[in-house]
Amino acid sequence: MTERKVLPYGSWPSPISVDMAVSGNLGLREPRFDGDDVYWTEGRPQEQGRQVIVRWNERDGAVDVTPPNFNARTMAHEYGGGWYAVADGTVYFTAIADGRIYRQPRGAEPVALTAEGPYRYGDLTFDRAHNRLLAVREDMTRVLAAGDGAHHAPEGGRIAEPEDTLVAIDLASGAQTVLAQGYDFYNTPRPSPDGKHLVWLSWRHPNMPWDSTEIWLADLDAAGMPVNPRLIAGGPDESAIQPEWAPDGSLVFVSDRSGWWNLYRWTDTGSGSVVPIAPTDAEFAGPLWVFGLSWYGIEPHGTIVAMVRRAGADELWRFPVGGAPSRIDVPDTSIGLVQVSGNRVLYIGLSPAQPSSVVLVDLATGTRRVLKQAYELTVDAGYISAPEAITFPTTDGDVAHAWYYPPTNPEYAGPEGTRPPLVLMNHGGPTSLSPAMLDLGKEFFTSRGFAVVDVNYRGSNGYGREYMRKLYGKWGIYDVDDCIAAAQFLAARGDVDPARMAIRGGSAGGYTTLCALAFHDVFAAGASYFGVGDVEALARETHKFESRYMDQMIGPYPQAMDLYRERSPIHHVEGFTKPLLVLQGRDDMVVPIAQADQIVEALQRRHIPYAYLPFDGEGHGFRQAANIRRSLEAEASFYAQVFGFTLADGFEPVKVEFLAIAESGTRSAGA
């Protein structure tokens, strides 16, 4: 083996370029079966983030269905999802340009099915027995009527909100019939195969769908209208999700009534009965952040094929009726959007050795095929950092979890006696989960000599309801504590330089980043991607789906207004003393750009080193390749300037204001 050259950590040349990291942002979602055809969607950064529906079969391979002038995406519930359905070769999809649903027969151009109107649609579902489309419809009339004031709520008040209904859409005329209304949110409409019943999911403010949901079942009359609706699962302290019809007429769903999201079966015995299918301390689902999510499917003879998540890592299992469960041998450690048709299973899978992929498994033969990968890995495996699962002590006698990615490059090593800088990543949500995965965004840093740790702080899913709910009332405290504990754990172990630790995150992760810098003095720098600086403004002005989220995470608003201000970094700008990179989309309706502007103005007034990159045409999460590329370049350049080393790359550095004033206090002897 060739002896490695010695260069300062962070300055190692790497074959993992910015463009390669950007290519890894291809978003594979929403797999579907339609006869012998398989469909999925691709979010393409190189096409300005356009969502494209793709069809695959043995004869044709993968073929784009969505014409170039369409973006098959919805903004319903702001985060979208469930934006298409397919039946007998005809695709029905939502177009983000006008919010309408389009019908596209095979080989033909899309034609508008629904009329123009103030609507956004999600969870498109084909109702074969009644030859119609079911959808959740979000009526934006009240929001549009509010005009410019829609995102500027009065003191102690909230912005106008859209209205949710469950609708049926006639495939001939596009006429719409309301099937259910009165709840704040609807999701997952599922007609029974015989056309006699309809089941759906609903919930009300202030709950999120991982707090409290209800599964309703109704009979359908001759006109397809629901009658005799009854509640069959869910309630004030139960998250019941993904109802699906089994071949025997029973209803399968997932509930966290045991403290874990487990499978249950409802059978109509007059009064109805619910029995657990495979009780275990593991998760069979996750938070219902968007429409169209699925974690299991059912084979024609009733066997359930499901994702099972233990300690943040996924497995694929079969649960036969009356038989013993068995694990399906697949290498994927993160599995989602599971679909089943006949003896075939389709899902989006990834692992530390494989990028996000559309995976097709033949249950009869055990054959696993990758139909599409987010990208092809063209660098030697020696540059790929393998994650280590770490569990570490944190505040209040508790523990938290993370994945640690050490610096990895077969050609270079750091100078003896020095340690690498740390980039601590914390996910958004905050009820999301960071899996162990092959992520070129992380490998971009580790192959240059950074250490990376991705923290699943208290509040993350995948570790049971108790762990997820520990963040209730503690947002801005426990998540920050756990990030600090992870960094200090690695520093104490000798893995990283304690004087060169940076924290970064997006959305809720950006809030954690800002809190860590405003209220603590552990991290030497931070990068906030569309982060929340003012949780009171978020409670008043964010979109409907999350508008009551903070009731659980902080306290009821406006009653707890003082607590909101206490937890908001923008009201504690005197705590900001370390360099901060702020990245923000100008069109963000979840965390409006005003929040980023306020933080930057505060840094400017106090001459704290900062860099600010607002991006035109971006909302909550960057979708365009050029902006993703520039944000990654800026972040690497920012760390290099703050920590005092030179990047091997020649891309344009980001300008860090006031850095000369404070740079002597932000660099360590190991730089």
XYZ file of C-alpha atoms in Angstrom, residues 195 246 343 578 638:
5
model
C -66.625 -0.681 -4.013
C -56.685 -7.103 2.900
C -45.366 -11.598 -5.682
C -19.167 32.725 16.330
C -16.826 29.090 4.902
